[in-house]
Coordinates of C-alpha atoms and ligand atoms in Angstrom, one line a residue:
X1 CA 0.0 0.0 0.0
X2 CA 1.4 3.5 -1.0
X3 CA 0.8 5.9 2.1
X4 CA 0.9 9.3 2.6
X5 CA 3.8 11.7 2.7
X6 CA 4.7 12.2 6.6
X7 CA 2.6 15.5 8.2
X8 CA 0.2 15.5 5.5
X9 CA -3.3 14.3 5.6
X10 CA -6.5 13.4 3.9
X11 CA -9.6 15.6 4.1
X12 CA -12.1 12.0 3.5
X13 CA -15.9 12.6 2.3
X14 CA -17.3 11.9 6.0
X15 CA -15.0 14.9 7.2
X16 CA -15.1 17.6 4.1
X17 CA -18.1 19.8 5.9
X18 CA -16.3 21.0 8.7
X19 CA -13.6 22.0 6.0
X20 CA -16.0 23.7 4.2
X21 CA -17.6 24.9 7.5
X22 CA -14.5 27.1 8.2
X23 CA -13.8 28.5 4.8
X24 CA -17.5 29.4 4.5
X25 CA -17.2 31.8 7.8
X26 CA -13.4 33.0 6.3
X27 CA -15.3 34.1 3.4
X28 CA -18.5 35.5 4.7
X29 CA -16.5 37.0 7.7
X30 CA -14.1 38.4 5.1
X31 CA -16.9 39.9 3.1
X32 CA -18.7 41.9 6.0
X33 CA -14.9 43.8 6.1
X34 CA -15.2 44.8 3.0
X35 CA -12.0 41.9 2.3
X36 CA -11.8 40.4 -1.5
X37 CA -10.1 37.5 -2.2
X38 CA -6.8 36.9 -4.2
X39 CA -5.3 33.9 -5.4
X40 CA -1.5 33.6 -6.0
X41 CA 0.8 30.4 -7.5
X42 CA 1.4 27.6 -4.7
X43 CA 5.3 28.3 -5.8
X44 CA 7.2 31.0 -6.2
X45 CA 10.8 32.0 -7.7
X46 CA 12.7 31.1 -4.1
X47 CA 13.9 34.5 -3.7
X48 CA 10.1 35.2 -2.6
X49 CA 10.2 33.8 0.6
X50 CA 14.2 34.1 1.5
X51 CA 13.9 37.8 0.6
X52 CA 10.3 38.3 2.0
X53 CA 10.3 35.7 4.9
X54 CA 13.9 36.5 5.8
X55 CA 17.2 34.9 5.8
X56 CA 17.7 34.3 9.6
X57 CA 14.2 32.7 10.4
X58 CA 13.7 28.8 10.4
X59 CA 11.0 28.8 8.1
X60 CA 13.5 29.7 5.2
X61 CA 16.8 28.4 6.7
X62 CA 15.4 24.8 7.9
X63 CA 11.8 24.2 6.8
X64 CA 10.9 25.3 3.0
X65 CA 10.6 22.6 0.0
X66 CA 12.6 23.8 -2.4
X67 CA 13.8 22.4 -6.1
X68 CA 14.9 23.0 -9.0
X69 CA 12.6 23.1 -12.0
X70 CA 13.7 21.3 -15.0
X71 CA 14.6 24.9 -16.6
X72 CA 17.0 25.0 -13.5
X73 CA 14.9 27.5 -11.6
X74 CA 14.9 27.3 -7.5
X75 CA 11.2 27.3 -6.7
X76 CA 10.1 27.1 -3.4
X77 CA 6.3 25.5 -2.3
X78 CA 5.0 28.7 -0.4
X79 CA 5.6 28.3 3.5
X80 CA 3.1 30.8 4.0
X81 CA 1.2 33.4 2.6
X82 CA 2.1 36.8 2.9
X83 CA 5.4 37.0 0.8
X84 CA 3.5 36.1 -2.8
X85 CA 0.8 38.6 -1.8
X86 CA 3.0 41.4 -1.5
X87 CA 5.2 39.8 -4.8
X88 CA 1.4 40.2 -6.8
X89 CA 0.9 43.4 -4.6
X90 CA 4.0 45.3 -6.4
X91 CA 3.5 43.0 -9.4
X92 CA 0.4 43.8 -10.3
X93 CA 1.1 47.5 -9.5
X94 CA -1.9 47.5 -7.0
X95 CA -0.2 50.2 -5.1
X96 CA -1.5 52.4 -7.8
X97 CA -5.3 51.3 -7.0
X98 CA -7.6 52.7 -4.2
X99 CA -5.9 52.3 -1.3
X100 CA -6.7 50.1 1.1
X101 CA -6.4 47.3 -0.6
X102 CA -7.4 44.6 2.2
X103 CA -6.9 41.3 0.5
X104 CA -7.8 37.6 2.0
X105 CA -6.5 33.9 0.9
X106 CA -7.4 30.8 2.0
X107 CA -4.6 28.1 0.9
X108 CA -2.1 25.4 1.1
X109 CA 0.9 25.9 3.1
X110 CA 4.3 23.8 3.3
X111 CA 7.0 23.8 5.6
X112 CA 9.5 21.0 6.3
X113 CA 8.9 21.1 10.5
X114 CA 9.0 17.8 12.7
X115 CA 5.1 16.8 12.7
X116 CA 3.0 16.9 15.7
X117 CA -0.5 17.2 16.7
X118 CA -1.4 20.6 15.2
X119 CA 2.3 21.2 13.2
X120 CA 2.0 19.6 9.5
X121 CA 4.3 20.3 6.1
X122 CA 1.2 20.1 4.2
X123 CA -1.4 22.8 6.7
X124 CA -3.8 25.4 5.4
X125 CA -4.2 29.4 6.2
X126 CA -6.9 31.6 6.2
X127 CA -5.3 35.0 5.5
X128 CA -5.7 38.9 5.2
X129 CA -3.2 41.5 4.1
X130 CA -4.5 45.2 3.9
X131 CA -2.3 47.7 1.6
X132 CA -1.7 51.4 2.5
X133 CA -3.0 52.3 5.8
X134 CA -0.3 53.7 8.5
X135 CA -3.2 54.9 11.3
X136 CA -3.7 52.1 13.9
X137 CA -7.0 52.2 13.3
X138 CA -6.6 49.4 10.6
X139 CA -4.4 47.5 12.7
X140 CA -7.4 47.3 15.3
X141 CA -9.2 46.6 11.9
X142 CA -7.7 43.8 10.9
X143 CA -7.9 42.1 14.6
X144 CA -11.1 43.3 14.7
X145 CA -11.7 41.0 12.0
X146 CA -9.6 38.1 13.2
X147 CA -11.7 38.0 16.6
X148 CA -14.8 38.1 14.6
X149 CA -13.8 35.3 12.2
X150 CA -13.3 33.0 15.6
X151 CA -16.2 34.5 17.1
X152 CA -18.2 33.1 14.2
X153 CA -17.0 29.7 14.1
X154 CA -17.5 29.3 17.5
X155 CA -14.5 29.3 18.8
X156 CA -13.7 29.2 22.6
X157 CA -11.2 29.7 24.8
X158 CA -8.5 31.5 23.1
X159 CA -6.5 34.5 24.5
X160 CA -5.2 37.1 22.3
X161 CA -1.7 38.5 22.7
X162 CA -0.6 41.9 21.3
X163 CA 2.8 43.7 21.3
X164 CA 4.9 46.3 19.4
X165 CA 8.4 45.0 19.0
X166 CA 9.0 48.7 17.1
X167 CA 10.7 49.9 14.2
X168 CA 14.0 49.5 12.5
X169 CA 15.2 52.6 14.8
X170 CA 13.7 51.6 18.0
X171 CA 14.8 47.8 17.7
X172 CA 18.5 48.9 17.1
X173 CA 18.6 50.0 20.8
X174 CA 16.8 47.7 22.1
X175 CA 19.1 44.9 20.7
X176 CA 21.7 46.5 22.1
X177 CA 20.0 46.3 25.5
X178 CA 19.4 42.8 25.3
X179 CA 22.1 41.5 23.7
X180 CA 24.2 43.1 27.0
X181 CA 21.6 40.9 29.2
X182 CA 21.8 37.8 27.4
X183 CA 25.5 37.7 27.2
X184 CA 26.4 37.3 30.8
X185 CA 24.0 33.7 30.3
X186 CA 25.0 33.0 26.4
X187 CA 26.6 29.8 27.5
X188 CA 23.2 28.3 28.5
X189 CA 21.7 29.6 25.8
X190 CA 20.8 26.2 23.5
X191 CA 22.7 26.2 19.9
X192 CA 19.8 27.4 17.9
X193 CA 19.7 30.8 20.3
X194 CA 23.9 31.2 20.2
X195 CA 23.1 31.5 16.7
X196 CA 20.0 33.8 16.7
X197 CA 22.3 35.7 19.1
X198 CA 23.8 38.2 16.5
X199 CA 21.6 37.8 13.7
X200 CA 18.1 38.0 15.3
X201 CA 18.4 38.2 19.1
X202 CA 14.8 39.3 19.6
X203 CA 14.2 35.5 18.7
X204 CA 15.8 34.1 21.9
X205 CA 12.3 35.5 23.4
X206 CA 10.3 33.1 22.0
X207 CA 12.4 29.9 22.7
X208 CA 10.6 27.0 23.7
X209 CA 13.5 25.4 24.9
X210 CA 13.6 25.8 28.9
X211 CA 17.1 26.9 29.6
X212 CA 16.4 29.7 27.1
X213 CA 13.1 30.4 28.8
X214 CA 14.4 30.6 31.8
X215 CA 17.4 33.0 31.0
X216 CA 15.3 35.1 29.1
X217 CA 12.5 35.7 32.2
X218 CA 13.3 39.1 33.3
X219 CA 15.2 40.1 29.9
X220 CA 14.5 44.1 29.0
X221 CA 11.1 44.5 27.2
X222 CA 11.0 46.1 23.7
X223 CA 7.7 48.0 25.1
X224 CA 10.4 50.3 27.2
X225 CA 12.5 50.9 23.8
X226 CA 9.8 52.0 21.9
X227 CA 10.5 55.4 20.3
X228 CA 7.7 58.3 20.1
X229 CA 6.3 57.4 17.3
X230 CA 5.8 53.4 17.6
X231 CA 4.5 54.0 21.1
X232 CA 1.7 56.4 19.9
X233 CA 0.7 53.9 17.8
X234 CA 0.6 51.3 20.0
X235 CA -1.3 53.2 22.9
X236 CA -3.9 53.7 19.5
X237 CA -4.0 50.3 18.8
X238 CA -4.7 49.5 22.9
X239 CA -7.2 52.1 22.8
X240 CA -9.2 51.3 19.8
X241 CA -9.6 47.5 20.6
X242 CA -10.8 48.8 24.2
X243 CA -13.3 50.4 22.3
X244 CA -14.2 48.0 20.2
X245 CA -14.9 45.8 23.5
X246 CA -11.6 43.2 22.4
X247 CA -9.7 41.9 25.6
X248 CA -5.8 41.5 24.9
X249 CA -3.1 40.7 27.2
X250 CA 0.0 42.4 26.4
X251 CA 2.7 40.0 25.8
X252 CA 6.7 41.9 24.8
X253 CA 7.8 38.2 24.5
X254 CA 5.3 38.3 21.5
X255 CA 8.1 38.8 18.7
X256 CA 7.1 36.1 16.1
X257 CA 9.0 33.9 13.6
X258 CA 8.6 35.9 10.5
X259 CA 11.5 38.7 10.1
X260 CA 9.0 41.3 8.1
X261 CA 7.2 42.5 10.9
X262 CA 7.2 46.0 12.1
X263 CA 5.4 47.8 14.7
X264 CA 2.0 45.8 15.8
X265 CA 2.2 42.0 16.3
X266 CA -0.5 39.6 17.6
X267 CA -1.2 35.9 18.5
X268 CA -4.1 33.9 19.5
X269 CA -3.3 30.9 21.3
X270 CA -5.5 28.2 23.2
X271 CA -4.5 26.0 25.9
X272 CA -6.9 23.4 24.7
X273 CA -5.2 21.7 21.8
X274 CA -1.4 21.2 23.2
X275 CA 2.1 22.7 22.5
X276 CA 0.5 24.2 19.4
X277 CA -1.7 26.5 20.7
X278 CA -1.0 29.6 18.3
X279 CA -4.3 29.3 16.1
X280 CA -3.5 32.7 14.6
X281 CA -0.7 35.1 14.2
X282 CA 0.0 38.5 12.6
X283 CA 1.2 42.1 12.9
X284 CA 2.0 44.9 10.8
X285 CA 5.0 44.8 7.8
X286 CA 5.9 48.4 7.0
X287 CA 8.8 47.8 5.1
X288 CA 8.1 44.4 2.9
X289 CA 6.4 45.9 -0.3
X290 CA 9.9 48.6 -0.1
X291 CA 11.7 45.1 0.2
X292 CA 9.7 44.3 -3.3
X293 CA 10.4 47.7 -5.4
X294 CA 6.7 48.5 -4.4
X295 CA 8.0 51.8 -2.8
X296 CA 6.6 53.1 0.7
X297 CA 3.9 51.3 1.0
X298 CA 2.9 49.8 4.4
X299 CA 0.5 46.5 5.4
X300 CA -0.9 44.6 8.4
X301 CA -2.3 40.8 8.0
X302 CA -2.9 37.5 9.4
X303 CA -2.9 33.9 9.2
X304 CA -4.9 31.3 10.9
X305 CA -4.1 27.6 10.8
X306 CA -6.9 26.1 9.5
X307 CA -6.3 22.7 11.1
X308 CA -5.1 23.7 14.6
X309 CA -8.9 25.9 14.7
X310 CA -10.6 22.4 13.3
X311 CA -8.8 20.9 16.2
X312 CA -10.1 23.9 18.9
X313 CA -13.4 23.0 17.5
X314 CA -13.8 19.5 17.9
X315 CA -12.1 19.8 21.1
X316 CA -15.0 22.1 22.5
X317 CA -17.6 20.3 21.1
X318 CA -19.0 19.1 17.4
X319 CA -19.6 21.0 13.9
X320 CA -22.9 20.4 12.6
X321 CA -23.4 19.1 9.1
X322 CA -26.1 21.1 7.6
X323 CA -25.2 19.7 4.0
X324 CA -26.3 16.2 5.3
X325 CA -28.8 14.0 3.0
X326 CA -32.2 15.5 3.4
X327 CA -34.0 12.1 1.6
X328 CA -33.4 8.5 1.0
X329 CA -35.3 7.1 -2.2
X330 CA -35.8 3.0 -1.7
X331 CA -37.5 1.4 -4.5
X332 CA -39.0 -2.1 -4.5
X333 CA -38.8 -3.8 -7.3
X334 CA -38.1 -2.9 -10.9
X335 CA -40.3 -0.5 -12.1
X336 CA -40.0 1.0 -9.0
X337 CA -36.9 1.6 -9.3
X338 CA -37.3 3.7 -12.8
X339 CA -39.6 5.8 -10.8
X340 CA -36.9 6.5 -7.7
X341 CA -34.3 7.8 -10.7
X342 CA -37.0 9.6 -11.9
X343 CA -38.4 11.1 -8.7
X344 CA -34.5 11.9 -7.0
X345 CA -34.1 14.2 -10.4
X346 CA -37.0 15.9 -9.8
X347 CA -36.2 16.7 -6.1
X348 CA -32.6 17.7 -7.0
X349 CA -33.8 20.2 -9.7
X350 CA -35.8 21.6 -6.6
X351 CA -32.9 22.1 -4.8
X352 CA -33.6 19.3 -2.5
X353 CA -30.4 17.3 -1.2
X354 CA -31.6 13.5 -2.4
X355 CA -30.0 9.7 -3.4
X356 CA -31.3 6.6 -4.6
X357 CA -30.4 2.7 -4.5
X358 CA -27.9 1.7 -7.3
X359 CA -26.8 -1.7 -5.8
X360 CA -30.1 -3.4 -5.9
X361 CA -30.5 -3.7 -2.0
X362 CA -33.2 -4.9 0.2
X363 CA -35.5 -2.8 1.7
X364 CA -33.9 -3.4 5.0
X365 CA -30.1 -3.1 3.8
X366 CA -31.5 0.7 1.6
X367 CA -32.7 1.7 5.1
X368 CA -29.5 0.7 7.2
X369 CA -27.4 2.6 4.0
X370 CA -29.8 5.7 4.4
X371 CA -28.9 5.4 8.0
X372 CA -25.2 5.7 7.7
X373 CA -25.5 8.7 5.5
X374 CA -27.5 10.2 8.1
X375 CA -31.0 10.6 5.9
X376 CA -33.6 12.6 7.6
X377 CA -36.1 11.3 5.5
X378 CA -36.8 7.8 3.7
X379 CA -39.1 7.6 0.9
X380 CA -40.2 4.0 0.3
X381 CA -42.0 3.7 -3.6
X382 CA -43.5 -0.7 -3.5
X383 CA -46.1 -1.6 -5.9
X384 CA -48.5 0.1 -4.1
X385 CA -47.0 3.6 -3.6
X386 CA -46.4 2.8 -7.4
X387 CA -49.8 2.6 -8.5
X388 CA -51.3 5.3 -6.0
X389 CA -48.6 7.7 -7.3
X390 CA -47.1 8.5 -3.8
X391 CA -44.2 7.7 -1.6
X392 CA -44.1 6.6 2.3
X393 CA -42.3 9.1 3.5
X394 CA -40.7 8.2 7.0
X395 CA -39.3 11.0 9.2
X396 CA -35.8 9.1 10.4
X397 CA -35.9 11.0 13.4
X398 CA -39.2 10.7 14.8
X399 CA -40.2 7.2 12.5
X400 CA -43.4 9.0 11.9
X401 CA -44.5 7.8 8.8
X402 CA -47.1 9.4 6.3
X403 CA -47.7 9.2 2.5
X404 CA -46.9 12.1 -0.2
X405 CA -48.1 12.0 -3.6
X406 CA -44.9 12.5 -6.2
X407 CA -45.7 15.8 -6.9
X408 CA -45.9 17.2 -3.8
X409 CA -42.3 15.7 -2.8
X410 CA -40.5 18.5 -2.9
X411 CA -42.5 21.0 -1.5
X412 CA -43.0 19.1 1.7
X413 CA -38.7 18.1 2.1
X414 CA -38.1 22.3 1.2
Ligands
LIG501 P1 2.7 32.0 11.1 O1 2.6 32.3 12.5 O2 4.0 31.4 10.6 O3 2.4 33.4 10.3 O4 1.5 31.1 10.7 C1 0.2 31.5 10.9 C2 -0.6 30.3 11.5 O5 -0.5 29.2 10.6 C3 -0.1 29.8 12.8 O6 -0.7 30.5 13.9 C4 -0.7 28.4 12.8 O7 -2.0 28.4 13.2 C5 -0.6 28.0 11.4 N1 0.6 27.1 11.1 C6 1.9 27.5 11.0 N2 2.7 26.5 10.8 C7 1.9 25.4 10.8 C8 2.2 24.0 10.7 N3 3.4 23.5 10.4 N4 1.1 23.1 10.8 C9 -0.1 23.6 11.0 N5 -0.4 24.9 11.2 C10 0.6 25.8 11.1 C11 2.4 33.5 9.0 O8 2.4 32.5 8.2 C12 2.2 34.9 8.5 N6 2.2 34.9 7.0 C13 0.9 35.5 9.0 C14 0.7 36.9 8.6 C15 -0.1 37.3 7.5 N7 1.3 38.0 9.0 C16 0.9 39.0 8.4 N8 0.1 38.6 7.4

């Protein structure tokens, strides 16, 4: 038997609707915002993601599936989904359009990470990046919109974390700061942090490994190196999602794993679904269309895991499957069964969800089928029904029974 590639999974028929469950409230949450959708490659030219992403973060140094095409070119399965937005973004010369441009994506993502419950290489995002907007006004937009979106799937439980972690200017001194605290401990610092230690020593904060942790406890916070300007913003942000009636913890260990961010950064995590408990995660990129020849042109998005929220859900309690067979046609005999093809054509032109028996079962067997795919109504057509031009129509619920002439089939199951 050929299996499936390690941290990747099947969505099977029995499981699709709660798939289809989330992406309808991504895209109806997305639509109240004012949010359209856009659709870039699943690869990009490699230089995407280790230009956009960022040379010292693990995602491009350790985790991305790259090749060479058979033209020779190194293309890269996107890790995520900001970088090919703001590639189209500068591309498409949308910087030119009405501005904001607030975008949203639902995809595939792949990164090459050690697979556990709620970490895949193959794992889907629901995304937005908005285009244009400096005021923090659209940052408490856009995690206006991120609570809403789990507010409308049901989601319970989760905490959202904010921070600033600054500008280029700001994060200059403040690296200096902690680079002076962590030195006096580097030696306990594990190998991944000695590295991170000149390249990208705000990283160290956000170590899961415990030695790291613990050094890092009472380590300066970036929230007292902010300058002027990045703290105004920040008190906006704080002020606007008080407003808006959001609660947020503020969290300066909050730096993320993504080198583009500027400014505004923000996580939801739930305790209920293990060590990976981040179900969504964003901030604001003021420099990354600049780092794309798109000129000064600042943005703010998200991502949510599609399959660590499927697992919140299931966790807190079931997703109902409103796309479920509404009837079950079981025909007797032959010419009964030329009216049940007949009659489930009729119904589905209607609009009305409806199967039939193809495998010449029993009465009893049609009924244990319609069962199992969770029929609300059986429609038995024997001789009888045949010649009286009706169906027994049994509620699977209640097992009330009661006849319904052909014609008026539809109009009762709507
Ligand atoms: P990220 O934090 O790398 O951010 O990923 C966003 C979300 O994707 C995570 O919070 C998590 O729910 C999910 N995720 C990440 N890796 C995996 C994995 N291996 N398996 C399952 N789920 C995973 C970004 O990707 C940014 N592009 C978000 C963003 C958009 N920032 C601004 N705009």
């Amino acid at each position: 038997m050929i299996t499936l590639p390690k941290g990747t999974k099947d969505v099977l028929p029995e499981n699709s609707y709660r798939w289809q469950f989330v992406e309808r409230v991504a895209r109806e949450t997305a639509k109240t915002f004012n949010v359209r959708e856009i659709r870039t490659p699943m690869f990009e030219h490699t230089e995407v993601f280790s230009r956009g992403v960022g040379e010292t973060t693990d995602i491009v140094n350790k985790e991305m599936y790259t090749f060479l095409d058979k033209g020779g070119r190194s293309i890269t399965l996107k890790p995520e989904g900001t970088a090919g937005v703001v590639r189209a973004f500068v591309e498409s010369g949308l910087y030119a359009a009405a501005l904001p441009l607030k975008t949203y994506y639902i995809t595939p993502c792949f990164r090459y990470e050690r697979p556990q419950a709620g970490r895949l290489r193959e794992f889907h995002q629901f995304g937005v990046e908005f285009f244009g907007a400096e005021s923090a006004g659209i940052d408490a937009e856009v995690i206006l919109l991120a609570k809403t979106f789990l507010d409308n799937l049901g989601v319970k439980n989760v905490t959202l974390y904010i921070n600033s972690i600054g500008c280029k200017e700001c994060r200059k001194e403040y690296h200096k700061a902690l680079k002076e605290y962590l030195k006096a401990n580097y030696d306990g610092l594990c190998d991944l942090c000695k590295d991170r230690f000149d390249k990208n020593p705000m990283r160290i904060l956000d170590c899961k490994n415990d030695s790291c942790k613990k050094i890092t406890e009472n380590a300066p916070s970036i929230l007292d190196y902010l300058c002027d300007d990045c703290k105004a913003h920040f008190e906006q942000v704080k002020k606007l999602l008080t407003l808006s009636g959001v609660e947020y913890k503020i969290n300066p260990k909050i730096v993320r794993g993504l080198d583009y961010y500027t400014k505004t950064v923000f996580e939801f995590v739930s305790e209920n679904i293990g060590a990976q408990g981040t179900v969504l995660g964003g901030g604001r990129y003021d420099g990354l269309v600049a780092e794309f020849g798109g000129g000064k042109v600042p943005g703010i998005g998200f991502a949510a895991g599609i399959e660590r929220l499927l697992l919140l859900l299931e966790s807190t309690g079931e997703i109902k499957n409103e796309d479920g067979l509404t009837v079950y046609v079981a025909p007797m005999g032959d010419d009964a069964r030329i009216k049940a093809f007949e009659l489930v054509s009729m119904l589905r032109k209607s609009g009305v969800i409806a199967d039939t028996d193809y495998m010449n079962r029993g009465i009893k067997a049609q009924f244990k089928y319609a069962d199992k795919l969770g029929a609300r109504f059986v429609a038995v057509i024997g001789s009888d029904e045949l010649s009286r031009g009706a169906v027994k129509l049994k509620n699977m619920l209640s097992g009330e029974e009661k006849e319904v002439p052909f014609q008026e089939l539809a109009e009762f199951l709507k």
